[in-house]
PDB file of C-alpha atoms and ligand atoms in Angstrom:
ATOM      1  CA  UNK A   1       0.000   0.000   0.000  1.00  0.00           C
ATOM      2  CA  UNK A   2       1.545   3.269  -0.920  1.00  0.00           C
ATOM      3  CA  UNK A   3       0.897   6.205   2.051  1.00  0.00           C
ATOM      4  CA  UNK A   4       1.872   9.780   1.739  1.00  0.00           C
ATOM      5  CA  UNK A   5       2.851  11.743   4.570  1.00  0.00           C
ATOM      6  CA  UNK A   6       4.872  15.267   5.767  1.00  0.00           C
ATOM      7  CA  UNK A   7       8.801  15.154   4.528  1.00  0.00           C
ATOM      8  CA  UNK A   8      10.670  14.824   7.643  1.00  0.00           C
ATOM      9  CA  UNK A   9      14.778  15.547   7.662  1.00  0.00           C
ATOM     10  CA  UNK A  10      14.994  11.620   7.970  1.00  0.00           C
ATOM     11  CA  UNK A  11      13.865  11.667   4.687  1.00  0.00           C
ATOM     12  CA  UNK A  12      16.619  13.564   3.523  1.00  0.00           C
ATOM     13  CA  UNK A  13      19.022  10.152   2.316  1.00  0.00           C
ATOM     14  CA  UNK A  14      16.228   8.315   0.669  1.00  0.00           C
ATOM     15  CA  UNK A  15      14.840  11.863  -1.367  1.00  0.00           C
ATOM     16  CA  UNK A  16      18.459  12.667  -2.499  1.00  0.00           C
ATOM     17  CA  UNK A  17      18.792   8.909  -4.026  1.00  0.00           C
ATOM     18  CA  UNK A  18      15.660   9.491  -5.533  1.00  0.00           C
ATOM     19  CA  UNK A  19      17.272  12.696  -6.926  1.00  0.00           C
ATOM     20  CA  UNK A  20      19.775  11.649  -8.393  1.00  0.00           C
ATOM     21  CA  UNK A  21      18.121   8.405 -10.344  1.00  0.00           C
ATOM     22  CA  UNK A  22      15.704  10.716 -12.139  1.00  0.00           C
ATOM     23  CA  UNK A  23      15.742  12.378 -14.967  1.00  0.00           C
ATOM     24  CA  UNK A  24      14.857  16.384 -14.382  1.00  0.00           C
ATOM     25  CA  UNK A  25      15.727  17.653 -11.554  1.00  0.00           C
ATOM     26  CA  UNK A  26      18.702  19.220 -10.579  1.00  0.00           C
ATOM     27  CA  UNK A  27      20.829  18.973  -6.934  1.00  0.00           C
ATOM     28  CA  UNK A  28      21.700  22.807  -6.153  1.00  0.00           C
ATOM     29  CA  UNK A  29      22.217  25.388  -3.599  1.00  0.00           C
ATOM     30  CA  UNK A  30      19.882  25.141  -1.328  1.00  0.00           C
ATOM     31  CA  UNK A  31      19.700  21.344  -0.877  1.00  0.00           C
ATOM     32  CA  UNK A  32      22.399  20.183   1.822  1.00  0.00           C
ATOM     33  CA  UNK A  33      20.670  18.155   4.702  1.00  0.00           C
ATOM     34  CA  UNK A  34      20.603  21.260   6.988  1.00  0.00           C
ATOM     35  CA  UNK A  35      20.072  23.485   4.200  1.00  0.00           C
ATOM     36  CA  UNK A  36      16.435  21.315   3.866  1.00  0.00           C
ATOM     37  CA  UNK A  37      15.982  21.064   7.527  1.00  0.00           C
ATOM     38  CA  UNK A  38      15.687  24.864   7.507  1.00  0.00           C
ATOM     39  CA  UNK A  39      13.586  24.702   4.589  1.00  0.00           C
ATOM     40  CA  UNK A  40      10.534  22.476   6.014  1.00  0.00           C
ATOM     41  CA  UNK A  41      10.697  23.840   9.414  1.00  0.00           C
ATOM     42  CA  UNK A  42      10.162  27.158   7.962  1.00  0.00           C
ATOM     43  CA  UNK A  43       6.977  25.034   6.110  1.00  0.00           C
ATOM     44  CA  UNK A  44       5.515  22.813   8.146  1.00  0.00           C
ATOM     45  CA  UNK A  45       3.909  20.220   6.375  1.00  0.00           C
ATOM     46  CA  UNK A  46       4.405  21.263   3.071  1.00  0.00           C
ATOM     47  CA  UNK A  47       6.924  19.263   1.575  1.00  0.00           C
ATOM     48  CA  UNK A  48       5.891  15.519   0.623  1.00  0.00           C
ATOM     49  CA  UNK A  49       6.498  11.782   0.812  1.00  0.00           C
ATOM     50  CA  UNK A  50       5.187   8.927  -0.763  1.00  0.00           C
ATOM     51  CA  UNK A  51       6.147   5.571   0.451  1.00  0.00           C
ATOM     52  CA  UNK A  52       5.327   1.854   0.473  1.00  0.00           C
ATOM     53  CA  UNK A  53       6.350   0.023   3.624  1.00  0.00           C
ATOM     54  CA  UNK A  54       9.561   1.520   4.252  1.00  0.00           C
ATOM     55  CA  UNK A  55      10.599   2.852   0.877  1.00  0.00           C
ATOM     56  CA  UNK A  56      10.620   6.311  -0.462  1.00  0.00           C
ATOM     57  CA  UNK A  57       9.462   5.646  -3.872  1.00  0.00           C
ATOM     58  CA  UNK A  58       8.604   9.835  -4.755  1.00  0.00           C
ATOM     59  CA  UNK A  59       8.864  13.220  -3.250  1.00  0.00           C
ATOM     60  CA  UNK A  60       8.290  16.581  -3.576  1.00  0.00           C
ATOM     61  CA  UNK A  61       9.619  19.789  -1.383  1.00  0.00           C
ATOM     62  CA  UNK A  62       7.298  22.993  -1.426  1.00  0.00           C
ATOM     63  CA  UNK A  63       7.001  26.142   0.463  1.00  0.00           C
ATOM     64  CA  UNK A  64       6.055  30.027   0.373  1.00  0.00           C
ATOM     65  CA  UNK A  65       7.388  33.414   1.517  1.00  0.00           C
ATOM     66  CA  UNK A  66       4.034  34.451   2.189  1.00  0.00           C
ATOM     67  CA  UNK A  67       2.659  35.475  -0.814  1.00  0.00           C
ATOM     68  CA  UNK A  68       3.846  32.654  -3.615  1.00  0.00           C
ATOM     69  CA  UNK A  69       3.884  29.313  -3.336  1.00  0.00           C
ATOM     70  CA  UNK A  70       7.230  26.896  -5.267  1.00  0.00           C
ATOM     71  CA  UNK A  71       7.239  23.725  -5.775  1.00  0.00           C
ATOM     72  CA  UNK A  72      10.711  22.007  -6.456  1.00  0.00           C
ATOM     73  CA  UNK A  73      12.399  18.379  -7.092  1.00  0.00           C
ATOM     74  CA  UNK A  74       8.869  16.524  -7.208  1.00  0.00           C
ATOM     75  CA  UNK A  75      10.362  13.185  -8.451  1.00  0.00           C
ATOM     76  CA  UNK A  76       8.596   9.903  -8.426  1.00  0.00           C
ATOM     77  CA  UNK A  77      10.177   6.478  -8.587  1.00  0.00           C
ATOM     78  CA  UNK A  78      10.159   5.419 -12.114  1.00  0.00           C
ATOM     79  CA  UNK A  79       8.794   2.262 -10.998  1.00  0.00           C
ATOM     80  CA  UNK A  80       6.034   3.838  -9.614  1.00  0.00           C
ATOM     81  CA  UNK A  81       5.252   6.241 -12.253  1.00  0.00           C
ATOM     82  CA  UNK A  82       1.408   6.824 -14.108  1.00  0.00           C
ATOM     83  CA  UNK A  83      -0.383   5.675 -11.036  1.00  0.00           C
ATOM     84  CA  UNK A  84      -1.595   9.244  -9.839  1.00  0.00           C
ATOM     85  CA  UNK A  85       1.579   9.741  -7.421  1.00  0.00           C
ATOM     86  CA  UNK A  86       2.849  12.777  -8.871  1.00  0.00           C
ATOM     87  CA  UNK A  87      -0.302  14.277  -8.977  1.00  0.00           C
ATOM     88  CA  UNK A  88      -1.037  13.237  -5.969  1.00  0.00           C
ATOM     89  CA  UNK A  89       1.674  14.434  -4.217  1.00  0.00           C
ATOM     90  CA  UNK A  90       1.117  17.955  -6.171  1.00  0.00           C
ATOM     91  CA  UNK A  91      -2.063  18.518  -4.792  1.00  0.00           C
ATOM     92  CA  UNK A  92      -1.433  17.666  -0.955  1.00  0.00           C
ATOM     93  CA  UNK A  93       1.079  20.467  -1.727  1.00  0.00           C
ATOM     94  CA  UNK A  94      -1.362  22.875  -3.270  1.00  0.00           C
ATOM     95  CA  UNK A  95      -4.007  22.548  -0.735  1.00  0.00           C
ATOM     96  CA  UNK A  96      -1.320  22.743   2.338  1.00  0.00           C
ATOM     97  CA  UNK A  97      -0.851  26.139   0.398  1.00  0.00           C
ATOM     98  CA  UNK A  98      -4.278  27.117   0.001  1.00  0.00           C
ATOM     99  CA  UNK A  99      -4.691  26.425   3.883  1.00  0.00           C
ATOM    100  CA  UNK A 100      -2.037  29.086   4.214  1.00  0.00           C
ATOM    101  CA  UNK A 101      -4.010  31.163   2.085  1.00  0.00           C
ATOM    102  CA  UNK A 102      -1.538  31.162  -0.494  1.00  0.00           C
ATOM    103  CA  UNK A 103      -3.333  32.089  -4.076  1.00  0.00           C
ATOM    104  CA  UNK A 104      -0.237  31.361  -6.376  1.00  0.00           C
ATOM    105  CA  UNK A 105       2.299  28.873  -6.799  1.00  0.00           C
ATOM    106  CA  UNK A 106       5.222  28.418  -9.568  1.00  0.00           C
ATOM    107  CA  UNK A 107       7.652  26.300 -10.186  1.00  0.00           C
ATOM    108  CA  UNK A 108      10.992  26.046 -12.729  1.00  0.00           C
ATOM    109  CA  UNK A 109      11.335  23.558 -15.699  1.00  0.00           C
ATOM    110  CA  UNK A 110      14.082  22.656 -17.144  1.00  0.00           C
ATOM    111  CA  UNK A 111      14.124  23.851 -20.978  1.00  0.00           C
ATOM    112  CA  UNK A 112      14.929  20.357 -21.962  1.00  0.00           C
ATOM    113  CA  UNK A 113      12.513  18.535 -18.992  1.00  0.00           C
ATOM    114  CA  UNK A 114       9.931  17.859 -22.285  1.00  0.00           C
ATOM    115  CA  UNK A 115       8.252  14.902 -20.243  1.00  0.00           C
ATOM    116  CA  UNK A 116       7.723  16.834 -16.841  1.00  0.00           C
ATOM    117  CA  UNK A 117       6.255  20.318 -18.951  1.00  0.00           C
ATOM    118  CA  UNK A 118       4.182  17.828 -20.048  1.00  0.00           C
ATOM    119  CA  UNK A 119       3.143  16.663 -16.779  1.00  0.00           C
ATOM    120  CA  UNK A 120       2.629  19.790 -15.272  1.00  0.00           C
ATOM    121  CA  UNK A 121       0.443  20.698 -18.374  1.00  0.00           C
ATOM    122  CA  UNK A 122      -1.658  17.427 -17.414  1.00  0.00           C
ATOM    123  CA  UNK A 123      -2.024  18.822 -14.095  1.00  0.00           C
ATOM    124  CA  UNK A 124      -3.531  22.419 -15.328  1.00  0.00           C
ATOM    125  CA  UNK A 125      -0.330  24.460 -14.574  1.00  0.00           C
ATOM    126  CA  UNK A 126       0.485  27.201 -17.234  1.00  0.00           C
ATOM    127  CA  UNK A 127       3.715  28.300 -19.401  1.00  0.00           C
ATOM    128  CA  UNK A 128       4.748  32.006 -18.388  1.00  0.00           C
ATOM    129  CA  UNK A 129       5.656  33.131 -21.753  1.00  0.00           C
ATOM    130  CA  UNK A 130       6.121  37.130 -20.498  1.00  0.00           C
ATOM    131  CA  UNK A 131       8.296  36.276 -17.798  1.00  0.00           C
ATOM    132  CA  UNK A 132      12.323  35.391 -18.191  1.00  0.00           C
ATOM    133  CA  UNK A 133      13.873  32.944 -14.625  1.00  0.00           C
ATOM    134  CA  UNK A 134      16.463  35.834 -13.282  1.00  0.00           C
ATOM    135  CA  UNK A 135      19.056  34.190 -10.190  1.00  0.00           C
ATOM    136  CA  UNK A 136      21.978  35.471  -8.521  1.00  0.00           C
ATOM    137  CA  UNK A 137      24.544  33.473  -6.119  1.00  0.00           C
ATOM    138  CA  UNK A 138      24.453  35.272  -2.522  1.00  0.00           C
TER     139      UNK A 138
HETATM  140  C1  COA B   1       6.954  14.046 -13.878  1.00  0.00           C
HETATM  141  C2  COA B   1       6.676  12.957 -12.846  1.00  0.00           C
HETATM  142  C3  COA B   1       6.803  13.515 -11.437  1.00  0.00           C
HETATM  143  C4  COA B   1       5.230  12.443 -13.075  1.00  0.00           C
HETATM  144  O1  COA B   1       4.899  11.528 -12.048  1.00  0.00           O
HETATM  145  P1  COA B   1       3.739  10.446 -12.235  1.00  0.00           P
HETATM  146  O2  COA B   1       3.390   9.938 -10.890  1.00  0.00           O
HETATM  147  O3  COA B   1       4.131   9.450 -13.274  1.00  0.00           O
HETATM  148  O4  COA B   1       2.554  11.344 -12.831  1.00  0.00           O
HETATM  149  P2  COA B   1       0.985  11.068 -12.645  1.00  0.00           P
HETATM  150  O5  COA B   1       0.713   9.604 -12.807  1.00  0.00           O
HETATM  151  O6  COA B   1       0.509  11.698 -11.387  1.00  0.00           O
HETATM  152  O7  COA B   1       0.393  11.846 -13.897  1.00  0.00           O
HETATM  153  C5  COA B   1      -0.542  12.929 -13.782  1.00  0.00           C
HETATM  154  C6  COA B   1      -1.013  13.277 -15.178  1.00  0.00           C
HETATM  155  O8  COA B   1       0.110  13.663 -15.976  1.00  0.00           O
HETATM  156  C7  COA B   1       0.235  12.771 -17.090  1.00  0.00           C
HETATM  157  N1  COA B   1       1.666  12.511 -17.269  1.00  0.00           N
HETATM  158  C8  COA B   1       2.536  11.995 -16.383  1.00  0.00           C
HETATM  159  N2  COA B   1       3.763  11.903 -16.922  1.00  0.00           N
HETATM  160  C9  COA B   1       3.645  12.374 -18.174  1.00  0.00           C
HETATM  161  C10 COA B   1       4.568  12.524 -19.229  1.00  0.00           C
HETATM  162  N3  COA B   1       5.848  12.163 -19.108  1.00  0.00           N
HETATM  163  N4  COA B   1       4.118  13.029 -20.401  1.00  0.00           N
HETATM  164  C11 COA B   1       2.829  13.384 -20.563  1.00  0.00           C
HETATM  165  N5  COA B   1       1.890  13.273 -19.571  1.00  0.00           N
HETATM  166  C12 COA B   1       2.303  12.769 -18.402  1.00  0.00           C
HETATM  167  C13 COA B   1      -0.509  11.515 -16.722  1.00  0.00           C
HETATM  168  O9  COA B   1      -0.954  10.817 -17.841  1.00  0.00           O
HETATM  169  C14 COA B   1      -1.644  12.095 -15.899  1.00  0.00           C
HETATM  170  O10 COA B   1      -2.631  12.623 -16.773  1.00  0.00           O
HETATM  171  P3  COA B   1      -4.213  12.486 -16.406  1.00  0.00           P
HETATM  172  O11 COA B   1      -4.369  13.170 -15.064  1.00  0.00           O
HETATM  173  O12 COA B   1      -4.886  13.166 -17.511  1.00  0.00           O
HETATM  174  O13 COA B   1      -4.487  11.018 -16.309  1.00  0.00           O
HETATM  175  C15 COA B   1       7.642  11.740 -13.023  1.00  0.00           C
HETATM  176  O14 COA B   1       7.613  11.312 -14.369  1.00  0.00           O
HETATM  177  C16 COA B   1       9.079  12.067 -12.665  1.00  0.00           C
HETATM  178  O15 COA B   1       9.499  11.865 -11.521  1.00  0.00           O
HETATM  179  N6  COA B   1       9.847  12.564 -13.641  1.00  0.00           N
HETATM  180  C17 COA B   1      11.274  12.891 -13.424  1.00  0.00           C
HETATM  181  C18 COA B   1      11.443  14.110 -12.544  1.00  0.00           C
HETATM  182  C19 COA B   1      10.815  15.350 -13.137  1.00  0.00           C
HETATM  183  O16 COA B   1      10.879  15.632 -14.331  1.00  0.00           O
HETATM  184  N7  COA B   1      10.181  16.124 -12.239  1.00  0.00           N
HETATM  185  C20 COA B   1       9.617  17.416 -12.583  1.00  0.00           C
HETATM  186  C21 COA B   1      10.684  18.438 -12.408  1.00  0.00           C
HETATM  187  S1  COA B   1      10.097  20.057 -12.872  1.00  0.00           S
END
């Protein structure tokens, strides 16, 4: 049986693996173990597991500054994939936002992430054609 549940900083070993096995998503700034612990204490609840029995087989890390919502590194197992998990996992995200009363969320593609645009397309999200990704290292 596959549950989903909070990400907890335990999860931290099993969501990197998954990281790195999938296509799509990129390890960065941002993503060391305390780097993440910061991240979901700041978001309670936020950021996503799925697992059956003991394995990690997808996960997704989300949060908001107040006013936008972001959604990075869902990944899901490939094992495991077109069975709703993503999606899933998406919307447990989305409605932890909405409960924060969060109206917005966005997240970042990869130009050449054809597969996962497509996926988020499935799942009703939108291109921003007017708007150009901008980043600086601090
Ligand atoms: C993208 C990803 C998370 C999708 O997970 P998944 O559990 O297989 O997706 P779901 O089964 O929830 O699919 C939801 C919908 O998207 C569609 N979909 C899923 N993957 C798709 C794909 N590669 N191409 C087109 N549509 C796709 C499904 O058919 C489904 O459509 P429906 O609701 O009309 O039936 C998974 O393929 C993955 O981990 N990819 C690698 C990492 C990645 O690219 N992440 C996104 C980074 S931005």
């Amino acid at each position: 049986m596959i549950t989903t549940r909070e990400f907890r900083i335990e999860d931290y070993d099993s969501a990197v693996d998954l990281w790195h096995r999938v296509e799509g998503v990129e390890i960065a700034e941002g993503d060391s173990k305390e780097d993440i612990a910061r991240y979901i204490l700041r978001n309670p609840g936020v950021s996503r597991v799925a697992q059956e029995g003991t394995k990690i087989i997808a996960a997704v890390l989300c949060g908001h500054d107040g006013r936008r919502g972001v959604i990075y590194h869902l990944a899901v197992d490939p094992a495991y994939r077109r069975q709703a998990l993503g999606k899933r996992l998406v919307e447990e995200c989305l409605n932890a936002l909405r409960t924060a009363g969060i109206k917005r969320a966005l997240l970042l593609v990869a130009k050449n992430n054809a597969s996962g645009r497509s996926f988020w397309h499935r799942c009703g999200w939108e291109d921003i054609p007017a708007a150009l990704v901008m980043g600086i290292d601090l």
